Coordinates of C-alpha atoms in Angstrom, one line a residue:
M1 CA 0.0 0.0 0.0
V2 CA 2.9 2.2 0.3
R3 CA 3.1 2.3 -3.5
T4 CA -0.4 3.5 -3.8
S5 CA 0.2 6.3 -1.4
K6 CA 3.2 7.4 -3.3
S7 CA 1.4 7.2 -6.6
N8 CA -1.5 9.2 -5.1
T9 CA 0.9 11.8 -3.9
A10 CA 2.5 11.9 -7.3
N11 CA -0.9 12.3 -9.0
Q12 CA -1.8 15.1 -6.6
T13 CA 1.4 17.0 -7.3
K14 CA 0.8 16.7 -11.1
A15 CA -2.9 17.7 -10.7
K16 CA -1.9 21.0 -8.9
P17 CA -0.1 22.5 -12.0
K18 CA -3.1 21.7 -14.2
G19 CA -5.4 23.3 -11.6
R20 CA -3.2 26.4 -11.5
A21 CA -3.1 26.6 -15.2
R22 CA -6.9 26.5 -15.3
T23 CA -7.1 29.1 -12.6
Y24 CA -4.7 31.4 -14.5
L25 CA -6.7 30.8 -17.7
F26 CA -9.9 31.6 -15.9
L27 CA -8.4 34.8 -14.4
F28 CA -7.1 35.8 -17.8
M29 CA -10.5 35.3 -19.4
V30 CA -12.2 37.3 -16.6
W31 CA -9.6 40.0 -16.9
S32 CA -10.0 40.1 -20.7
L33 CA -13.8 40.3 -20.3
L34 CA -13.5 43.2 -17.8
I35 CA -11.1 45.1 -20.1
T36 CA -13.4 44.5 -23.1
G37 CA -16.4 45.5 -21.2
G38 CA -14.7 48.7 -19.9
L39 CA -13.6 49.6 -23.4
Y40 CA -17.1 49.0 -24.8
G41 CA -18.6 51.1 -21.9
A42 CA -16.1 53.9 -22.5
K43 CA -16.9 54.0 -26.3
T44 CA -20.6 54.0 -25.6
Y45 CA -20.3 56.8 -23.1
T46 CA -18.2 58.9 -25.4
D47 CA -20.6 58.4 -28.3
H48 CA -23.4 59.5 -26.0
L49 CA -21.5 62.6 -24.9
R50 CA -20.7 63.4 -28.5
Q51 CA -24.3 63.2 -29.5
Q52 CA -25.4 65.4 -26.6
I53 CA -22.8 68.1 -27.5
T54 CA -23.9 67.9 -31.2
N55 CA -27.5 68.4 -30.2
Q56 CA -26.7 71.3 -27.9
I57 CA -24.6 73.0 -30.6
A58 CA -27.4 72.5 -33.2
M59 CA -29.9 74.1 -30.8
Q60 CA -27.6 77.1 -30.1
T61 CA -27.0 77.6 -33.8
E62 CA -30.7 77.4 -34.6
Q63 CA -31.5 80.0 -31.9
Q64 CA -28.7 82.3 -33.1
L65 CA -30.0 82.0 -36.7
M66 CA -33.5 82.9 -35.6
V67 CA -32.2 86.0 -33.8
V68 CA -30.2 87.0 -36.9
Q69 CA -33.2 86.4 -39.1
K70 CA -35.5 88.5 -36.9
D71 CA -32.9 91.3 -36.9
Y72 CA -32.6 91.1 -40.7
Q73 CA -36.3 91.2 -41.2
K74 CA -36.5 94.3 -39.0
Q75 CA -33.8 96.0 -41.0
I76 CA -35.5 95.1 -44.2
A77 CA -38.8 96.5 -43.0
A78 CA -37.1 99.7 -41.8
L79 CA -35.3 100.1 -45.1
K80 CA -38.5 99.4 -47.1
D81 CA -40.3 102.1 -45.1
S82 CA -37.5 104.5 -45.7
V83 CA -37.4 103.8 -49.4
S84 CA -41.2 104.1 -49.6
G85 CA -41.1 107.4 -47.9
D86 CA -38.3 108.6 -50.2
L87 CA -40.3 107.4 -53.2
G88 CA -43.3 109.4 -52.0
K89 CA -41.2 112.5 -51.6
M90 CA -39.7 112.1 -55.0
Q91 CA -43.2 111.6 -56.5
T92 CA -44.3 114.8 -54.9
K93 CA -41.3 116.6 -56.3
I94 CA -41.9 115.2 -59.8
D95 CA -45.6 116.2 -59.6
S96 CA -44.7 119.7 -58.6
L97 CA -42.0 119.9 -61.3
N98 CA -44.6 118.7 -63.9
E99 CA -47.0 121.4 -62.8
L100 CA -44.2 124.0 -62.9
L101 CA -43.2 122.8 -66.3
A102 CA -46.7 122.9 -67.6
F103 CA -47.2 126.4 -66.2
T104 CA -43.8 127.6 -67.6
K105 CA -44.6 126.0 -71.0
D106 CA -47.9 127.7 -71.1
S107 CA -46.7 131.1 -70.0
A108 CA -43.4 131.4 -71.8
N109 CA -43.1 131.6 -75.5
S110 CA -39.6 132.7 -75.8
K111 CA -38.2 131.1 -72.6
T112 CA -37.4 127.7 -74.2
D113 CA -34.1 127.5 -72.2
N114 CA -36.0 127.4 -68.9
S115 CA -38.3 124.8 -70.3
N116 CA -35.3 122.6 -71.5
Q117 CA -33.7 122.9 -68.0
L118 CA -36.9 121.8 -66.4
Y119 CA -37.2 118.9 -68.7
T120 CA -33.6 117.9 -67.9
Q121 CA -34.2 118.2 -64.2
L122 CA -37.4 116.2 -64.6
A123 CA -35.6 113.5 -66.5
E124 CA -32.9 113.3 -63.8
V125 CA -35.5 113.0 -61.1
K126 CA -37.3 110.2 -62.9
M127 CA -33.9 108.4 -63.3
K128 CA -33.3 108.6 -59.6
L129 CA -36.8 107.4 -59.0
D130 CA -36.3 104.4 -61.2
D131 CA -33.0 103.6 -59.4
L132 CA -34.8 103.8 -56.1
K133 CA -37.5 101.5 -57.4
K134 CA -34.9 99.0 -58.6
N135 CA -33.2 99.1 -55.2
L136 CA -36.5 98.5 -53.5
D137 CA -37.3 95.5 -55.8
T138 CA -33.9 93.9 -55.1
L139 CA -34.4 94.3 -51.4
Q140 CA -37.7 92.5 -51.6

């Protein structure tokens, strides 16, 4: 029986290195899973943060664009009112020049120089009025 006890002891000493190898393999697998899980979690978290930041920037940009658009619309409305007022004043001046021209034409037979000057001024005023209308059309 002594032999069996020696052989049992020999088997036990051989079994310990296999058990240690399995333990090391198990620990290595657990360690690998933990690292892989940590990397996956870190990637998922950074993707989540990136999406949140992108959404915040998009919202801020949209708000700023709305403010700029409102300001632009206010400026366009003010400019349109100003041009409309200027056009009204120019029309009044043109009408008064037309009346003056008609009066001058009717009353002066030999004063053709004055009449030509009035026609020239009237043409210049009409050109300016046309330019103002074009500018108003481009603004709209």
